[in-house]
Coordinates of C-alpha atoms in Angstrom, one line a residue:
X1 CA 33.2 -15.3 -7.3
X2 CA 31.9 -18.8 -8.6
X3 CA 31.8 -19.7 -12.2
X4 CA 28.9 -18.0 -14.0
X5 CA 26.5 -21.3 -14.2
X6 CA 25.4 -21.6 -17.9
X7 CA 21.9 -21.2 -18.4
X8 CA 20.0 -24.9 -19.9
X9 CA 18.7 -24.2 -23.6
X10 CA 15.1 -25.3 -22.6
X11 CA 15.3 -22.4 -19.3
X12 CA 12.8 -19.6 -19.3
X13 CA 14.1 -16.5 -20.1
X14 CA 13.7 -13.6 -17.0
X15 CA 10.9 -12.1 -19.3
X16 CA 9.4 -15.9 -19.4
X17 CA 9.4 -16.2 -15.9
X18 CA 8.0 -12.8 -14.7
X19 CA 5.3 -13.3 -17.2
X20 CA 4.2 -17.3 -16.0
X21 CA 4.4 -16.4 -12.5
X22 CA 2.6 -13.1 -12.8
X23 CA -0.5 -15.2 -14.8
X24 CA -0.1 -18.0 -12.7
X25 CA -0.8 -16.0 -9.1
X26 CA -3.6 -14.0 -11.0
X27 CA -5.5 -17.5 -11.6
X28 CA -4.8 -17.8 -8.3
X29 CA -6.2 -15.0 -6.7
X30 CA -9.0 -14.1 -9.6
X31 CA -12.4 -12.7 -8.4
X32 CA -15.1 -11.9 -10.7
X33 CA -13.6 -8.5 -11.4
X34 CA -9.5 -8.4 -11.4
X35 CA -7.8 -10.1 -8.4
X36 CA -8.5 -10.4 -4.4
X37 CA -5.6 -11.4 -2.4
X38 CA -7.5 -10.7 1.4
X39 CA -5.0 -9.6 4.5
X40 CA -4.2 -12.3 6.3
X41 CA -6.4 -14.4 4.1
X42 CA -6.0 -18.7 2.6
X43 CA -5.8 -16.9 -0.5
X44 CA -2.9 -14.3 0.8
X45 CA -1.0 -17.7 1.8
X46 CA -1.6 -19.6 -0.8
X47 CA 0.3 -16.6 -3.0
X48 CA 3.1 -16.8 -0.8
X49 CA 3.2 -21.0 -1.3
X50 CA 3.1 -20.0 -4.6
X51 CA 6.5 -18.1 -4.4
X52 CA 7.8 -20.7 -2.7
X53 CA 7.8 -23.0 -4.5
X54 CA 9.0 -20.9 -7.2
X55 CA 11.7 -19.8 -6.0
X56 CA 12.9 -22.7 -4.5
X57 CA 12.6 -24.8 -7.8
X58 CA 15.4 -21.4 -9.1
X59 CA 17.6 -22.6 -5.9
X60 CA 16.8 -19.9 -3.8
X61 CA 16.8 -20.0 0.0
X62 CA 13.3 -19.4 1.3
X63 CA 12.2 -19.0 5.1
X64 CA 9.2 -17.3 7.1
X65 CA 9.6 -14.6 9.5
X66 CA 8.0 -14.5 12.8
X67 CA 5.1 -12.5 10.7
X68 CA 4.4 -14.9 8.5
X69 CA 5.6 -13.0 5.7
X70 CA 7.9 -14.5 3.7
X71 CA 11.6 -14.2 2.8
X72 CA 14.0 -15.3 -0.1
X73 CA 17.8 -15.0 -0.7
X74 CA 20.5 -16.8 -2.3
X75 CA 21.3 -19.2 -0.4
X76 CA 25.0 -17.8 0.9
X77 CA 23.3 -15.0 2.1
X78 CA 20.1 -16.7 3.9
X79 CA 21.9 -16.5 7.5
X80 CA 23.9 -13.5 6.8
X81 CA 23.5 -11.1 10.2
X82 CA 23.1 -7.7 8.4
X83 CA 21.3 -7.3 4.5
X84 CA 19.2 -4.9 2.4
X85 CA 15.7 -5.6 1.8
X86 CA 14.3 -5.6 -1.4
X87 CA 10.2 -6.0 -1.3
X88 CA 6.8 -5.4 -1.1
X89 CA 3.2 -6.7 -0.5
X90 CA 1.5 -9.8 -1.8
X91 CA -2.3 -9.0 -0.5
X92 CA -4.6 -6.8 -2.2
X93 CA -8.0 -4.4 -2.5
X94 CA -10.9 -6.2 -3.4
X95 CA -11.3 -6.3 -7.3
X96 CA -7.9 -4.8 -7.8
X97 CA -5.2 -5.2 -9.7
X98 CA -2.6 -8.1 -10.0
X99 CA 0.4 -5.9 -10.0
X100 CA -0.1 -3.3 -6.8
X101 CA 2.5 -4.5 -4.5
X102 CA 3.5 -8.2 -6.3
X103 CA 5.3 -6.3 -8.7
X104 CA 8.1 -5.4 -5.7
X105 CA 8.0 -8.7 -4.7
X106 CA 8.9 -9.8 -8.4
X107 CA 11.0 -7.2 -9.3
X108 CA 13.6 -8.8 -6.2
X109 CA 13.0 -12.2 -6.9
X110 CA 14.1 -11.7 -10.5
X111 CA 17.6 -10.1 -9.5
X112 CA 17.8 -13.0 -6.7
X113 CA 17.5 -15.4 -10.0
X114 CA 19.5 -13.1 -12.6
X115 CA 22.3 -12.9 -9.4
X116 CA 22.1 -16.9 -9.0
X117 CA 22.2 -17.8 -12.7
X118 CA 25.3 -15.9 -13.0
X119 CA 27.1 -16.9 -10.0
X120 CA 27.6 -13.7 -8.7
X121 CA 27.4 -12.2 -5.6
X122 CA 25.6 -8.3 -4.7
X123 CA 28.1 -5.9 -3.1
X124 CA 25.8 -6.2 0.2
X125 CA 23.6 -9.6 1.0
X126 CA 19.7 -9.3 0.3
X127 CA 17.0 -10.7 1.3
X128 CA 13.5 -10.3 -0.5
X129 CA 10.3 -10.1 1.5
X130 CA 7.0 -11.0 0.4
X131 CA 4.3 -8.8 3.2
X132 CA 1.3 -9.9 4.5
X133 CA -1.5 -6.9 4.8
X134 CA -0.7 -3.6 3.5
X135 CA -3.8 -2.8 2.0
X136 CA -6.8 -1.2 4.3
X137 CA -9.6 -1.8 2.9
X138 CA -9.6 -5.2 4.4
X139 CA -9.6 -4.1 8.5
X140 CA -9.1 -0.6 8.0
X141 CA -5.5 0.2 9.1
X142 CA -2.8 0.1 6.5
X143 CA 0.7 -1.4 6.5
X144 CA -0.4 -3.8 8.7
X145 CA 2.5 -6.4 8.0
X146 CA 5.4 -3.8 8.0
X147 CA 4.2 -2.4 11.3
X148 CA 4.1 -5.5 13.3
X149 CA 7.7 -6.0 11.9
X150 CA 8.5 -3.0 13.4
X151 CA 6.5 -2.7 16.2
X152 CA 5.0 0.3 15.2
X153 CA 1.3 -1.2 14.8
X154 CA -0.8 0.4 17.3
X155 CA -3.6 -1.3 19.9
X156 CA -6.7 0.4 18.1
X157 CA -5.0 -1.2 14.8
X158 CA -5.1 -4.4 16.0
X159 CA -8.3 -3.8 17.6
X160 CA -9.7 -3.2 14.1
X161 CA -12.6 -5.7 12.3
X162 CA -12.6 -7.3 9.1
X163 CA -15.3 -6.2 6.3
X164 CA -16.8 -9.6 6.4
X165 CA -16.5 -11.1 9.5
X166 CA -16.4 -8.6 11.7
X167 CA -13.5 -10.5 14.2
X168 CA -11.0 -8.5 15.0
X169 CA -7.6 -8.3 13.1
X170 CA -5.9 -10.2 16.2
X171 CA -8.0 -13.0 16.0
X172 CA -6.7 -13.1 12.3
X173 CA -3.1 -13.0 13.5
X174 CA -3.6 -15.8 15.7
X175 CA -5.3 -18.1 13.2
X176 CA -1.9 -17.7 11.5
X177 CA -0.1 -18.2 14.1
X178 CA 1.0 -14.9 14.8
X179 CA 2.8 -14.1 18.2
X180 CA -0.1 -11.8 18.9
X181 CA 1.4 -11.1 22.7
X182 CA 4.2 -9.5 21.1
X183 CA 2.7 -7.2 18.6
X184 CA 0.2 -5.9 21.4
X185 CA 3.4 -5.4 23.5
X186 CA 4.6 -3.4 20.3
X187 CA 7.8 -5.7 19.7
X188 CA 9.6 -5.3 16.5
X189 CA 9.3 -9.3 15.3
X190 CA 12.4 -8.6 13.4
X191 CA 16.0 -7.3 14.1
X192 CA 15.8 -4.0 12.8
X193 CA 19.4 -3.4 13.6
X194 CA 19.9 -6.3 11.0
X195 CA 18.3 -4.0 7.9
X196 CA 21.1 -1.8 6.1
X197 CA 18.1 -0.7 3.8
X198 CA 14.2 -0.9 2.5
X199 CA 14.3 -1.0 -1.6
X200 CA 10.1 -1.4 -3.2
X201 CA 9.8 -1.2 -6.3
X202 CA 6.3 -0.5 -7.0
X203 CA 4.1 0.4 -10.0
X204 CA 3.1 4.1 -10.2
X205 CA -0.3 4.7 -9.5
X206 CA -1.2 7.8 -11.3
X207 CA -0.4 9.3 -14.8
X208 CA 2.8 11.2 -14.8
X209 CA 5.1 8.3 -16.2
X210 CA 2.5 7.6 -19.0
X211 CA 2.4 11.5 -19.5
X212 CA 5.9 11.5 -19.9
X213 CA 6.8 8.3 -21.9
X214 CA 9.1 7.2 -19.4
X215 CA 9.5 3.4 -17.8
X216 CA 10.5 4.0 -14.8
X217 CA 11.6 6.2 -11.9
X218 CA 13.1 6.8 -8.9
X219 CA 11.0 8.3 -5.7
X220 CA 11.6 11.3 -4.0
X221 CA 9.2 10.9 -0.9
X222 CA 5.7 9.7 -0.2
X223 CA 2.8 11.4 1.0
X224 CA 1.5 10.8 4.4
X225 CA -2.6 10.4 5.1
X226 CA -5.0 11.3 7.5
X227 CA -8.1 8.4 7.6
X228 CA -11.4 7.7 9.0
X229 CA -12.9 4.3 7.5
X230 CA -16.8 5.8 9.2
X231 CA -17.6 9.2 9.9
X232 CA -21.7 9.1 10.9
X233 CA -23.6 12.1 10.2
X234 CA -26.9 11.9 11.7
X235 CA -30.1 14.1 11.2
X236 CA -33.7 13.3 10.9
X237 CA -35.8 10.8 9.2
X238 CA -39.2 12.0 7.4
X239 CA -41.3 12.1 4.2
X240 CA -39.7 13.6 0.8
X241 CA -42.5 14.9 -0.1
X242 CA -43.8 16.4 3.1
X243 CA -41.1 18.1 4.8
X244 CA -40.4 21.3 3.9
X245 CA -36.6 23.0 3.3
X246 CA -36.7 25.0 6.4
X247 CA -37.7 21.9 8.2
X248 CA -35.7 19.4 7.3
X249 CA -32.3 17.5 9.5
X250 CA -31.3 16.0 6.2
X251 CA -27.6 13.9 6.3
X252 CA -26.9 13.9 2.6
X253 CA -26.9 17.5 2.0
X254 CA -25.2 17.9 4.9
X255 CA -22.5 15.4 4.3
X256 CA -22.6 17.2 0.4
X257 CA -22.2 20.1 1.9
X258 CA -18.9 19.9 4.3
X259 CA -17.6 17.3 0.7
X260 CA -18.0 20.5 -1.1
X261 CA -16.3 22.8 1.6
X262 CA -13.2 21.1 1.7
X263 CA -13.0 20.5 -1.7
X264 CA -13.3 24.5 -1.9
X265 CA -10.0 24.2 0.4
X266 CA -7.9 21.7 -1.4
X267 CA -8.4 23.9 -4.4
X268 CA -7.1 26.9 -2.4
X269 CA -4.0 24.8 -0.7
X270 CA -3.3 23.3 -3.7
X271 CA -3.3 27.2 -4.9
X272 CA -1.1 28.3 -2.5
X273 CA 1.4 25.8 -3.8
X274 CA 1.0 23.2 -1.1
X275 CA 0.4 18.9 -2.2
X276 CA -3.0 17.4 -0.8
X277 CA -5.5 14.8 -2.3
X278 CA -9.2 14.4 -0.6
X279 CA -10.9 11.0 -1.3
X280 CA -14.3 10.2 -0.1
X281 CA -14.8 6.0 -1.4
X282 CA -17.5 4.8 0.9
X283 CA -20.9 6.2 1.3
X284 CA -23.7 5.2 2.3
X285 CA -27.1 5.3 3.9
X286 CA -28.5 2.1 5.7
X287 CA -30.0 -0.6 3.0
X288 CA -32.5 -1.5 5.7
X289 CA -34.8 1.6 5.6
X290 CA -33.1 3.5 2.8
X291 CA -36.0 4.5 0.1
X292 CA -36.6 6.4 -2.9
X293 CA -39.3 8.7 -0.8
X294 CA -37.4 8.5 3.1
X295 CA -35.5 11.4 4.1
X296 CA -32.5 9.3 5.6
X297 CA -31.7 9.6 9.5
X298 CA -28.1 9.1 8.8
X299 CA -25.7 8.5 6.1
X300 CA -22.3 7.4 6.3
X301 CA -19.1 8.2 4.3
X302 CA -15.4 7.5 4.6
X303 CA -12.6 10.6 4.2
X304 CA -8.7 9.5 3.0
X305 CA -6.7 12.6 3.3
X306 CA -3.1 12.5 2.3
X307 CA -0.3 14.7 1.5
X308 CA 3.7 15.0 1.6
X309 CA 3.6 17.6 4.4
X310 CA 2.8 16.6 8.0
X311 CA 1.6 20.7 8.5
X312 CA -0.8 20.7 5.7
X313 CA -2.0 17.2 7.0
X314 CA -2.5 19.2 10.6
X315 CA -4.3 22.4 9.3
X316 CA -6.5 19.7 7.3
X317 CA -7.4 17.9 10.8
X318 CA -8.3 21.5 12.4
X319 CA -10.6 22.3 8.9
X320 CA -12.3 19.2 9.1
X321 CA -13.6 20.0 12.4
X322 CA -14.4 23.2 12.3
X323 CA -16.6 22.7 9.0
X324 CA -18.1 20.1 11.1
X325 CA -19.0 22.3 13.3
X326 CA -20.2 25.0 10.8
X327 CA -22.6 22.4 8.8
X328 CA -23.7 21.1 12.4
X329 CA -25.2 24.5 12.7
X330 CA -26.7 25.8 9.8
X331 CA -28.1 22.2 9.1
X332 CA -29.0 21.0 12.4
X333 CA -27.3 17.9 12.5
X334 CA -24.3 15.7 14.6
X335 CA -21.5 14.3 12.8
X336 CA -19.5 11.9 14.8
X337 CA -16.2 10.8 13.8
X338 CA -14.3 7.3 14.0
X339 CA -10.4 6.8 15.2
X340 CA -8.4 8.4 13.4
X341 CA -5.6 6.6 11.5
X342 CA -2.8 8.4 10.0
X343 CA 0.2 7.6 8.6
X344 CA 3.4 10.8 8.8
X345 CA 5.0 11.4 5.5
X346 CA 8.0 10.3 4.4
X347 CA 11.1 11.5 2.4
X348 CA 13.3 8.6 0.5
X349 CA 16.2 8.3 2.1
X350 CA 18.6 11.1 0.1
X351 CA 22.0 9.1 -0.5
X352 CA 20.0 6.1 -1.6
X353 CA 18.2 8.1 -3.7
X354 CA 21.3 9.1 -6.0
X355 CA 22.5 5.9 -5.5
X356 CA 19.5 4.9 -7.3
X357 CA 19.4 7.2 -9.8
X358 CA 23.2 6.3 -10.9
X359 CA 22.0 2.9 -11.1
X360 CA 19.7 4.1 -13.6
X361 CA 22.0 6.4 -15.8
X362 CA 24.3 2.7 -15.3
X363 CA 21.7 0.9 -17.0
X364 CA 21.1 3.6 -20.2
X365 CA 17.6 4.9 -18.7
X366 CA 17.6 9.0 -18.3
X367 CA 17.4 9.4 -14.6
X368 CA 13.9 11.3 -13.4
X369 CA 12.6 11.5 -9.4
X370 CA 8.9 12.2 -8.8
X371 CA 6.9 11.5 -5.3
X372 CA 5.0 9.2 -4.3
X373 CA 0.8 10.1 -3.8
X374 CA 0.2 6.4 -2.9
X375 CA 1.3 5.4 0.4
X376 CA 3.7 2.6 0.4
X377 CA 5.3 0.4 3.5
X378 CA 8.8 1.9 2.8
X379 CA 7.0 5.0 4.4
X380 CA 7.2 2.7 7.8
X381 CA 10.7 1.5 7.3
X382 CA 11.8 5.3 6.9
X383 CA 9.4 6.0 10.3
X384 CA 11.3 3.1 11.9
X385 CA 14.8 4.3 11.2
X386 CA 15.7 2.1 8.6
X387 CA 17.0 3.9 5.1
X388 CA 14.4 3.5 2.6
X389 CA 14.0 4.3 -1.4
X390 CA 11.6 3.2 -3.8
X391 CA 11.7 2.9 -7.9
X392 CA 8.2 3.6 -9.6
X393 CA 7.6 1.6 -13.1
X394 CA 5.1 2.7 -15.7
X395 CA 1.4 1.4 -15.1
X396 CA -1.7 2.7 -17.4
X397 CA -5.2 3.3 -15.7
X398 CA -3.9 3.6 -12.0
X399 CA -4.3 1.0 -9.6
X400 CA -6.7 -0.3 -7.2
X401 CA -8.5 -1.4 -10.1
X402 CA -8.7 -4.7 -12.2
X403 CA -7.7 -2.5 -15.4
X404 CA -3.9 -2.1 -14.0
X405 CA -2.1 -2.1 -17.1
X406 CA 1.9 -2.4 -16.3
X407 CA 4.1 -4.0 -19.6
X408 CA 6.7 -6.5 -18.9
X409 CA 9.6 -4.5 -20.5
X410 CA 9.0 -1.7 -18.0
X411 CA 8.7 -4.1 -15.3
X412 CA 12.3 -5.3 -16.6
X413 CA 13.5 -1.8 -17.1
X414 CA 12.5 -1.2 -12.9
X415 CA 13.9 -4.3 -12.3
X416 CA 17.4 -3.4 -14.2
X417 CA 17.9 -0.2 -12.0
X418 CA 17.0 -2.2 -8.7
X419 CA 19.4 -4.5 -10.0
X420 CA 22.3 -2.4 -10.9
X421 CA 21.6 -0.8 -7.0
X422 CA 22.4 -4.3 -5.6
X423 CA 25.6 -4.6 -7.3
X424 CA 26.9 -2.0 -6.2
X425 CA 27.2 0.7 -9.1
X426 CA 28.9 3.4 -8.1
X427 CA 27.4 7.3 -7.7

């Protein structure tokens, strides 16, 4: 092991660092409302410049991978032909929040600097990655970056369109200069072999660690979801005023009415003991010809559909339709569905999860597991063989929002058990 290297009086502090860099990328990436880091975006590679540059000024290694995502280690273990990763995103919703995703990203930078400052060396080499594109709102698909990695990104995916521009998310790929004939070929652009383990930590994105006063966690196993970005129900235009009940091919109340059905049935599955959350986001009916006094021919709405088991996902698919089908009728109009993106659950890989959780105990937290409701890209690490855990940290008023409200000393405290991991503490 080298001689610990003694840090210079004037040298930021870990606590210093995380807390510049994390204001610094926010300026960055600030939108009139919280942050917007776009997939595959200037402002998406401007953050990774960003972290760079950091890092190398903390004498880190840094390269890019063949999808321009990028990666960081110390620099004896840049080249080093089999590692764990330790990362996350760097892109975001619009208007969100600056800590979705960079916090991962963070969280291994900082033991790549506490490792380095020290001279010491983690019982297996690591290598932090910084991902392009896991959030959907952007083309639609999610985990876009960690399934071209592993080949696992489908040809309707990349089919997909931007919000704004409306090109497809190839022609994105290949502005960056993205080996686009590989990922339609479905080519894993890295050597999966090569990965002894996926490590995110991530902020949690509900209430349960607030409820329970704690700073962090480790993750059982994250839900898998069931999407459509546009599901079109059509019926039939008129007056407000002059078409009566019996009459009337109306969209809204017939988009209200299957919202309310299946809200009736996650009650009762929820009943019965099984895990499902049911999100509508978008909906809308066409700004063009929309009016106060205009029955609408057609409104459209989005349906996010997510749970930890892959049955209850499938008995969800079959509901969906058949209360299609049942509203069709009684309301006498056509609903007519997108693709349909889904993502299977997955279960945190079990030995890394008490490896984890010893880690913790090593580093005077309590241990506590919870799942996962958010999906997360270790879900396609797990998918694509490759061991995967995840550590949660404490974050007030959720996420996907600009009021993301994570403290510093629990993104240390997250950071501590990822740490201890990477050295090696024993279960």
């Amino acid at each position: 092991m080298k001689p610990a290297r003694v840090m210079a009086s004037d040298e930021e502090t870990e606590l210093e660092l995380a807390n510049r860099l994390f204001a610094e990328i926010a300026a960055l990436s600030a939108d009139d409302k919280g942050v917007s880091r776009p997939a595959f975006s200037d402002i998406e590679t401007r953050t990774l410049a960003h972290l760079e540059a950091f890092a190398r000024n903390e004498g880190l290694s840094v390269w890019y991978d063949d999808g321009g995502n990028a990666k960081f280690a110390l620099p004896e273990d840049a080249d080093a032909g089999r590692y764990v990763i330790v990362g996350s995103h760097v892109d975001s919703v619009p208007q969100g929040g600056n800590f979705d995703g960079l916090a991962g990203v963070m969280a291994g930078l900082m033991c790549l600097i506490r490792a380095h400052r020290a001279g010491a060396r983690f019982a297996r080499p690591v290598h932090v990655l910084a991902m392009r594109a896991e959030e959907s709102p952007w083309f639609g698909p999610c985990y876009i970056g960690s399934k071209i990695l592993t080949g696992t990104l489908r040809a309707d995916e990349l089919a997909a369109r931007h919000k704004a521009d409306h090109r497809p998310m190839s022609s994105h790929m290949a502005d960056l200069g993205l080996p686009v004939d590989c990922i339609e070929r479905g080519e894993p652009l890295t050597d999966l072999a090569a990965i002894e383990a996926y490590i995110e930590l991530h902020i949690e994105q509900g209430p349960l660690l607030v409820g329970k006063d704690i700073p962090a966690a480790v993750v059982s196993g994250i839900r898998g979801n069931l999407r459509h970005r546009e599901v079109c129900c059509r019926g039939e235009e008129g007056h407000s005023g002059a078409v009566p009940r019996a009459f009337r091919k109306d969209p809204v109340l017939a988009m209200a009415d299957l919202l309310v059905r299946l809200d009736e049935s996650w009650s009762t599955i929820l009943n019965m003991g099984d895990d499902l959350v049911l999100t509508s986001g978008m909906v809308g009916t066409d700004p063009k010809s929309h009016a106060m006094t205009r029955i609408p021919d057609a409104v459209t709405f989005s349906l996010d559909i997510r749970s930890q088991s892959a049955a209850t996902l499938d008995a969800m698919r079959d509901l969906l339709r058949a209360e299609m089908l049942q509203v069709e009728r009684e309301r006498k109009v056509r609903f007519e569905l997108d693709a349909e993106m889904r993502v299977e659950p997955a279960r945190c890989d079990p030995e890394l999860v008490e490896r984890l959780k010893a880690a913790m105990a090593a580093v005077g937290q309590e241990p506590f597991v919870m799942a996962s409701g958010g999906g997360h890209d270790a879900a396609v690490f797990s998918a694509a063989g490759i061991p995967a855990a995840m550590v949660f940290v404490r974050n007030r008023n959720g996420s996907h929002n600009p009021a993301e409200s994570m403290e510093l000393a629990d993104f240390v405290a997250g950071t501590d058990i990822v740490h201890a991991f990477l050295m090696g503490v024993p279960v």
